[in-house]
Coordinates of C-alpha atoms in Angstrom, one line a residue:
M1 CA -0.3 -0.2 0.0
S2 CA 1.4 3.4 -0.9
K3 CA 2.3 5.5 1.6
K4 CA -1.1 8.4 0.2
K5 CA -3.4 5.8 0.4
R6 CA -2.1 4.4 3.7
K7 CA -2.9 8.1 4.9
N8 CA -6.1 8.5 3.5
Y9 CA -7.0 5.3 4.6
I10 CA -5.7 6.7 8.4
G11 CA -8.1 9.4 7.8
N12 CA -10.9 7.7 6.4
I13 CA -11.1 5.6 10.2
A14 CA -10.2 9.1 11.9
A15 CA -13.4 10.6 10.3
L16 CA -15.9 7.7 11.2
V17 CA -14.9 7.2 15.4
L18 CA -15.4 11.2 15.3
T19 CA -18.9 11.0 13.2
I20 CA -19.6 8.2 14.8
A21 CA -18.8 9.8 18.4
A22 CA -21.4 12.8 17.4
V23 CA -24.3 11.5 16.7
L24 CA -23.7 9.4 19.7
L25 CA -24.0 13.3 21.1
L26 CA -27.0 14.2 19.5
V27 CA -27.7 10.5 21.2
W28 CA -27.2 12.2 24.5
V29 CA -28.9 16.1 23.8
A30 CA -32.2 14.3 23.0
R31 CA -32.4 12.4 26.2
G32 CA -30.6 14.9 29.0
L33 CA -27.3 12.7 29.4
V34 CA -25.4 16.5 28.7
P35 CA -22.6 16.2 30.8
T36 CA -23.3 19.4 32.3
K37 CA -19.7 19.6 34.9
I38 CA -17.4 20.5 33.2
D39 CA -15.5 16.8 34.1
D40 CA -17.4 15.2 33.4
V41 CA -17.2 17.2 29.5
A42 CA -13.6 17.0 30.3
A43 CA -13.7 13.0 30.8
E44 CA -15.8 12.7 28.3
T45 CA -13.6 14.2 26.1
E46 CA -10.5 11.6 27.4
A47 CA -12.7 8.8 26.8
T48 CA -13.6 9.9 22.9
T49 CA -10.4 10.8 22.4
E50 CA -8.5 7.4 23.5
A51 CA -10.5 6.0 20.8
I52 CA -10.1 7.5 18.7
T53 CA -6.2 7.5 19.3
A54 CA -7.0 3.2 19.5
A55 CA -9.2 3.1 15.8
T56 CA -5.8 4.8 14.5
T57 CA -3.9 3.3 16.4
S58 CA -4.9 -0.8 15.4
A59 CA -5.5 1.2 11.6
T60 CA -2.2 2.3 11.0
T61 CA -1.5 -1.6 12.4
V62 CA -3.3 -3.2 9.9
S63 CA -1.3 -1.3 7.6
T64 CA 1.9 -2.0 8.3
D65 CA 1.0 -5.1 8.1
A66 CA -0.7 -5.1 4.9
T67 CA 2.5 -2.9 3.3
T68 CA 4.4 -6.0 5.0
E69 CA 2.9 -8.9 3.2
A70 CA 3.2 -7.3 0.1
T71 CA 6.8 -6.5 0.3
T72 CA 6.6 -9.7 0.5
E73 CA 5.1 -11.5 -1.5
S74 CA 6.6 -9.2 -4.0
E75 CA 10.4 -10.0 -3.0
P76 CA 11.6 -12.8 -5.3
A77 CA 11.4 -16.2 -2.9
E78 CA 14.7 -18.1 -3.0
P79 CA 15.9 -21.4 -5.1
T80 CA 15.6 -24.2 -4.0
V81 CA 17.5 -27.6 -3.6
E82 CA 15.8 -29.0 -6.7
E83 CA 15.7 -26.1 -8.4
Q84 CA 19.2 -25.4 -8.4
A85 CA 20.1 -28.4 -8.7
L86 CA 18.3 -29.0 -12.2
E87 CA 19.8 -25.0 -13.2
I88 CA 23.2 -26.8 -13.3
L89 CA 21.9 -30.0 -14.1
S90 CA 21.0 -28.1 -17.5
G91 CA 23.6 -26.6 -18.7
M92 CA 25.5 -30.6 -18.5
T93 CA 26.9 -32.5 -20.9
L94 CA 26.4 -35.9 -21.1
R95 CA 29.8 -36.5 -20.3
E96 CA 30.1 -34.3 -17.4
Q97 CA 27.1 -35.8 -16.3
V98 CA 28.5 -39.7 -16.4
Y99 CA 31.3 -38.4 -15.2
Q100 CA 29.8 -36.6 -12.0
L101 CA 28.4 -40.4 -10.9
F102 CA 32.1 -41.4 -10.2
I103 CA 34.4 -40.9 -6.6
V104 CA 37.9 -42.4 -8.2
R105 CA 41.2 -42.7 -6.3
P106 CA 43.7 -38.5 -6.8
E107 CA 46.1 -41.6 -8.4
Q108 CA 43.2 -42.5 -11.1
I109 CA 42.8 -38.8 -11.8
T110 CA 46.2 -38.3 -12.5
G111 CA 47.4 -42.1 -13.8
S112 CA 50.1 -41.6 -11.8
S113 CA 52.1 -45.1 -9.5
E114 CA 53.2 -43.1 -6.8
K115 CA 50.9 -42.2 -4.3
L116 CA 49.5 -38.5 -4.4
T117 CA 49.8 -36.7 -1.1
E118 CA 49.6 -33.7 -3.5
A119 CA 47.4 -31.7 -5.3
G120 CA 49.2 -29.7 -8.5
S121 CA 49.3 -29.2 -12.3
D122 CA 48.4 -32.5 -13.6
F123 CA 45.8 -32.8 -10.8
E124 CA 44.2 -29.8 -11.8
E125 CA 44.7 -30.6 -16.1
G126 CA 43.4 -35.0 -14.9
L127 CA 40.1 -33.1 -13.3
E128 CA 39.7 -31.2 -16.2
A129 CA 40.2 -34.8 -18.3
Y130 CA 37.7 -36.7 -16.1
P131 CA 36.0 -34.8 -14.5
V132 CA 34.4 -36.9 -11.0
G133 CA 31.9 -36.8 -8.1
G134 CA 34.7 -37.2 -6.0
I135 CA 38.3 -38.7 -4.4
A136 CA 38.4 -41.4 -1.7
M137 CA 42.2 -41.0 -0.6
F138 CA 43.4 -43.3 1.3
S139 CA 46.0 -44.1 4.3
E140 CA 48.8 -43.5 1.3
N141 CA 47.9 -39.9 0.1
I142 CA 47.2 -38.8 4.6
V143 CA 51.1 -37.7 5.9
D144 CA 49.7 -34.7 8.1
R145 CA 47.4 -32.7 9.0
E146 CA 48.8 -29.4 7.0
Q147 CA 49.4 -31.6 3.8
T148 CA 45.7 -33.9 4.1
E149 CA 44.7 -29.6 4.3
E150 CA 46.5 -28.8 1.7
M151 CA 45.9 -31.3 -0.5
I152 CA 41.8 -31.7 0.4
S153 CA 42.2 -27.3 -0.2
D154 CA 43.2 -27.5 -4.0
M155 CA 41.4 -30.9 -5.0
Q156 CA 38.2 -28.3 -4.2
S157 CA 39.6 -25.6 -5.8
Y158 CA 40.7 -27.4 -9.1
S159 CA 36.5 -28.5 -9.0
T160 CA 33.3 -26.5 -10.3
L161 CA 31.4 -28.2 -9.3
G162 CA 32.6 -29.4 -5.8
L163 CA 34.2 -32.7 -5.1
F164 CA 33.1 -35.1 -2.4
I165 CA 36.3 -36.2 -0.1
A166 CA 35.2 -39.3 1.4
V167 CA 37.7 -41.9 3.3
D168 CA 37.5 -45.2 5.2
E169 CA 37.6 -43.9 8.9
E170 CA 35.1 -46.5 10.1
G171 CA 37.0 -45.9 14.4
G172 CA 39.1 -50.0 14.7
T173 CA 41.1 -51.6 12.2
V174 CA 39.7 -49.3 9.0
A175 CA 40.8 -45.8 10.4
R176 CA 43.0 -44.1 7.5
I177 CA 42.7 -41.2 9.8
G178 CA 42.6 -41.9 13.8
N179 CA 45.8 -44.5 13.5
N180 CA 48.6 -41.8 12.1
S181 CA 49.9 -40.4 15.0
A182 CA 50.4 -37.2 12.5
M183 CA 46.8 -36.6 12.5
G184 CA 46.1 -35.6 15.7
T185 CA 42.6 -37.2 15.8
T186 CA 41.0 -39.7 18.9
S187 CA 41.2 -42.9 18.0
F188 CA 39.2 -45.6 18.5
P189 CA 38.5 -48.9 20.1
S190 CA 37.4 -51.6 17.7
M191 CA 33.3 -51.3 16.8
K192 CA 32.8 -54.0 18.9
T193 CA 34.2 -53.0 21.7
I194 CA 31.4 -50.1 20.9
G195 CA 29.1 -52.3 21.7
N196 CA 30.0 -54.5 23.9
T197 CA 28.9 -51.5 26.1
G198 CA 25.9 -51.5 25.5
D199 CA 26.1 -48.1 25.5
T200 CA 24.9 -45.9 22.4
G201 CA 26.2 -43.6 23.6
E202 CA 28.9 -43.8 22.5
A203 CA 28.1 -44.4 19.1
Y204 CA 26.9 -41.7 18.4
N205 CA 30.2 -40.0 20.2
V206 CA 32.1 -42.2 16.8
G207 CA 29.5 -40.6 14.7
Y208 CA 30.2 -37.0 16.2
T209 CA 33.7 -36.9 16.9
I210 CA 35.4 -38.5 14.0
G211 CA 32.7 -36.5 12.3
T212 CA 33.7 -33.7 13.8
E213 CA 37.2 -34.6 12.8
I214 CA 38.0 -35.4 10.0
M215 CA 35.9 -31.9 8.3
E216 CA 37.8 -29.9 10.1
L217 CA 40.7 -31.3 7.7
G218 CA 38.1 -30.8 4.5
F219 CA 36.3 -34.7 4.6
N220 CA 32.9 -34.2 3.6
L221 CA 31.7 -38.3 3.7
D222 CA 32.4 -40.2 6.0
F223 CA 32.3 -44.5 4.2
A224 CA 31.7 -45.0 7.8
P225 CA 29.6 -46.7 9.6
V226 CA 29.6 -50.3 8.8
A227 CA 26.0 -52.1 9.2
D228 CA 27.4 -56.1 9.5
V229 CA 25.7 -57.9 11.8
D230 CA 29.2 -60.4 12.7
S231 CA 27.1 -63.5 13.1
N232 CA 29.6 -66.6 10.9
P233 CA 32.8 -66.8 13.5
D234 CA 34.4 -67.9 9.3
N235 CA 34.2 -64.4 8.6
T236 CA 37.6 -62.9 7.8
V237 CA 35.9 -59.6 6.3
I238 CA 33.7 -57.9 8.9
G239 CA 34.6 -59.6 12.2
D240 CA 35.5 -57.1 15.5
R241 CA 33.9 -53.9 13.0
A242 CA 30.7 -54.7 12.7
F243 CA 28.4 -53.5 16.4
S244 CA 27.3 -57.2 17.3
T245 CA 26.4 -60.5 16.1
I246 CA 23.0 -59.9 17.2
A247 CA 21.5 -58.0 14.9
D248 CA 18.7 -55.4 17.0
I249 CA 22.3 -55.0 19.2
A250 CA 24.5 -53.6 16.1
A251 CA 21.0 -52.2 14.9
E252 CA 21.0 -49.5 18.0
M253 CA 24.4 -48.6 17.3
V254 CA 24.4 -48.0 13.8
A255 CA 21.4 -45.0 14.7
A256 CA 22.9 -43.5 16.8
A257 CA 25.8 -43.5 15.1
V258 CA 24.5 -42.6 12.4
E259 CA 22.8 -39.4 14.3
G260 CA 26.0 -38.7 15.4
F261 CA 27.9 -38.3 11.8
S262 CA 24.4 -36.6 10.7
D263 CA 25.5 -33.9 14.2
S264 CA 28.8 -33.2 13.1
G265 CA 27.9 -31.7 9.8
I266 CA 29.4 -35.0 7.9
L267 CA 27.7 -37.5 4.9
C268 CA 28.1 -40.9 6.1
T269 CA 27.7 -44.5 4.4
L270 CA 26.1 -48.2 5.7
K271 CA 27.7 -50.6 4.4
H272 CA 28.5 -53.3 3.6
F273 CA 23.8 -54.3 1.5
P274 CA 22.7 -56.6 2.2
G275 CA 25.1 -58.0 5.0
H276 CA 28.9 -58.9 5.0
G277 CA 28.8 -60.2 7.8
D278 CA 27.7 -63.9 7.2
T279 CA 30.2 -64.1 4.2
S280 CA 32.8 -67.0 4.9
T281 CA 34.6 -65.7 1.7
D282 CA 36.0 -62.0 0.8
S283 CA 34.5 -59.6 -1.6
H284 CA 37.7 -58.0 -2.4
L285 CA 39.9 -61.9 -3.1
G286 CA 36.9 -63.0 -5.8
Y287 CA 33.2 -64.2 -5.4
T288 CA 31.2 -64.0 -2.5
E289 CA 27.5 -65.6 -1.6
L290 CA 24.9 -64.7 0.4
D291 CA 23.2 -68.4 1.0
K292 CA 19.9 -67.1 3.0
S293 CA 16.5 -65.9 2.5
I294 CA 14.7 -63.2 2.3
D295 CA 12.9 -64.3 5.4
E296 CA 15.8 -64.7 7.1
L297 CA 17.8 -61.3 5.3
W298 CA 15.0 -59.4 6.9
E299 CA 15.2 -61.1 10.1
T300 CA 19.7 -60.4 11.0
E301 CA 20.9 -59.1 8.1
F302 CA 18.3 -56.0 7.2
V303 CA 17.8 -55.0 10.2
P304 CA 21.0 -52.9 11.5
F305 CA 20.0 -50.7 7.5
A306 CA 16.7 -49.9 8.3
S307 CA 17.3 -48.5 12.1
G308 CA 20.1 -46.6 10.1
I309 CA 18.7 -45.8 7.6
E310 CA 16.0 -44.3 9.4
A311 CA 17.3 -42.2 11.7
G312 CA 18.9 -41.0 9.4
A313 CA 22.2 -42.4 6.8
D314 CA 22.5 -40.3 3.4
L315 CA 24.3 -43.2 1.4
V316 CA 23.9 -46.6 1.4
M317 CA 27.3 -48.9 0.1
V318 CA 26.3 -52.0 -1.5
G319 CA 29.0 -54.8 -1.6
H320 CA 30.1 -58.0 -5.0
I321 CA 27.3 -59.2 -2.5
S322 CA 25.4 -62.7 -4.6
V323 CA 22.6 -63.3 -2.7
P324 CA 21.0 -66.8 -5.3
Q325 CA 18.2 -67.5 -3.1
V326 CA 16.6 -63.7 -3.5
T327 CA 18.6 -62.9 -7.3
G328 CA 17.7 -66.0 -8.9
D329 CA 21.0 -65.9 -9.5
D330 CA 24.8 -65.3 -9.1
T331 CA 24.6 -61.6 -10.3
P332 CA 26.4 -59.3 -6.5
A333 CA 24.1 -57.0 -5.1
S334 CA 26.0 -54.4 -6.4
L335 CA 25.5 -55.1 -9.7
S336 CA 21.4 -56.4 -8.9
S337 CA 17.9 -54.2 -9.9
T338 CA 16.7 -57.2 -7.4
M339 CA 18.4 -56.0 -4.3
I340 CA 18.5 -52.1 -5.8
S341 CA 15.1 -52.2 -5.7
I342 CA 14.5 -54.1 -2.5
L343 CA 16.9 -51.2 -0.8
R344 CA 15.5 -48.3 -2.7
D345 CA 11.2 -49.5 -2.1
D346 CA 11.3 -51.9 0.2
L347 CA 13.8 -50.1 3.3
G348 CA 12.4 -47.0 2.1
F349 CA 16.2 -45.5 1.3
S350 CA 16.2 -42.6 -1.1
G351 CA 19.8 -41.2 -0.8
L352 CA 22.6 -41.8 -2.7
I353 CA 23.7 -46.0 -3.7
I354 CA 26.9 -46.2 -4.0
T355 CA 28.9 -50.0 -4.8
D356 CA 31.3 -50.6 -2.7
S357 CA 35.5 -50.9 -4.7
M358 CA 35.0 -51.9 -8.7
Q359 CA 38.9 -53.0 -7.7
M360 CA 37.7 -56.1 -6.0
E361 CA 38.2 -59.1 -7.8
A362 CA 34.4 -60.2 -7.3
I363 CA 34.2 -57.7 -10.4
T364 CA 36.8 -57.5 -12.0
D365 CA 37.5 -61.9 -12.3
R366 CA 34.4 -61.8 -13.7
Y367 CA 33.5 -58.1 -16.3
T368 CA 34.7 -55.7 -18.4
S369 CA 34.8 -52.1 -16.4
A370 CA 32.2 -50.1 -18.6
E371 CA 29.9 -54.2 -18.0
A372 CA 30.7 -53.4 -14.4
A373 CA 29.9 -49.9 -14.9
V374 CA 27.2 -49.8 -16.4
M375 CA 25.3 -53.0 -15.0
A376 CA 24.7 -51.4 -11.7
I377 CA 23.7 -47.9 -13.9
K378 CA 20.6 -50.2 -15.2
A379 CA 20.4 -51.3 -11.6
G380 CA 19.3 -48.4 -10.1
V381 CA 23.2 -47.3 -8.3
D382 CA 24.0 -43.4 -8.5
I383 CA 28.0 -43.3 -8.1
I384 CA 30.1 -45.7 -9.2
L385 CA 33.7 -46.5 -6.5
M386 CA 36.7 -46.7 -7.8
P387 CA 36.2 -48.5 -11.2
E388 CA 39.5 -50.6 -12.0
N389 CA 39.8 -49.1 -15.3
L390 CA 38.2 -45.5 -15.0
E391 CA 37.7 -43.7 -18.8
E392 CA 36.5 -47.4 -19.7
A393 CA 33.9 -47.5 -17.4
A394 CA 32.9 -44.1 -18.5
N395 CA 32.9 -44.3 -21.5
G396 CA 31.1 -47.4 -20.9
I397 CA 28.1 -45.5 -19.3
I398 CA 27.7 -42.7 -22.3
E399 CA 28.3 -45.5 -25.8
A400 CA 25.0 -48.0 -23.2
V401 CA 23.2 -44.1 -23.6
E402 CA 23.4 -43.5 -27.2
N403 CA 23.1 -46.7 -28.4
G404 CA 19.2 -46.2 -26.4
E405 CA 20.5 -49.3 -23.9
I406 CA 20.3 -46.4 -20.7
S407 CA 18.5 -43.4 -20.6
E408 CA 19.6 -39.7 -20.8
E409 CA 17.5 -39.3 -18.2
R410 CA 18.6 -42.7 -15.9
I411 CA 22.0 -40.8 -15.7
A412 CA 19.9 -37.5 -15.1
E413 CA 17.8 -38.6 -12.0
S414 CA 21.6 -40.1 -10.0
V415 CA 23.0 -36.7 -10.5
L416 CA 20.8 -34.8 -10.3
K417 CA 20.8 -36.4 -6.6
I418 CA 24.0 -36.2 -6.3
L419 CA 24.0 -32.6 -6.9
E420 CA 21.1 -32.0 -4.3
T421 CA 23.4 -34.0 -1.5
K422 CA 26.4 -31.3 -2.5
I423 CA 24.5 -28.7 -2.0
E424 CA 23.2 -29.6 0.7
S425 CA 26.1 -30.1 3.2
G426 CA 27.2 -27.0 1.2
I427 CA 29.5 -29.3 -0.7
I428 CA 28.3 -26.7 -3.6
G429 CA 28.0 -23.6 -2.1

């Protein structure tokens, strides 16, 4: 409302009040109720003045509120996260979209046979050629605090969209940072030890402390917590990395750890779906099978994953574990549309789905990098972790889109989720 209209509006209100007062005065005169004492006249005048003032104040308030509302309505609304992501997506080529689907080691960007501890011009050039969505750092890349912070800062400065900077920091034996005394971070015992305390506060503290400390270094994604149930004594890959041999206890601990990670601001990952705790072989070394029915999975393996998903986990890592009783064949879960659909539809996970490392022999013994990458995307995976050959994997997906095997909409679906996650977590400012 303009100042002129507001002034006229207030004036009209005041005039109306004065008219009403005059009418009342005439009525009083007719009835012989006109006050005869000066004090009474003063009182009546004061009352009338108060009424006019109150009415004017009320009118001013209404007018001001209306003006504020009008101003608010005229201001352009902030774009939503989805709108921001869609705008970025609309400016990306197919090749740029496909490379967003990968998180790789820093050496896969430069082609170096030596483990990188700094990101110089060769990394900048490599990232321009292979604009991946993220980098996973390992113990060999992490020397001390200053070097780690500088390397991460440099890598981020070369990326136009911002990078996921990931690490395996579970606590216990798998702690690329915590087990390096030069990093000055907290060293935790095994998650089995944490689980044995029966105190979910301890699990929360693990998530919160690890998350806080690695964020200070520049990391934004942790491949933790482990959501497996250590239910097979012959298992060689999980063991004390799991919180418990009992599904319900593991579930409580996993949920608390996820809450801790979330409160620290770090993105976290449940692993290794559908569950690696009751396998007798290691998927790093070859074919790995989980010989269980879907009902048995719901009774044990899925329990911690369901709990962690409900607690707000950002990612779920799918293992290269074959579940023939469920899928009807020996396709690894990471490449199986059946297992990915169970994770999405039955467990209700709407976040990012990432494969375990594609350099594991459970994959490389049976598939080329291109075959595995195409199968993973067709199955519904969003992010492919460390293919054996990055360029071959990316080109395989691009060719699959160009020949109609994978739709452009399917690629855009995952890229949009990735961009939204980066915006929400501040990776894209």
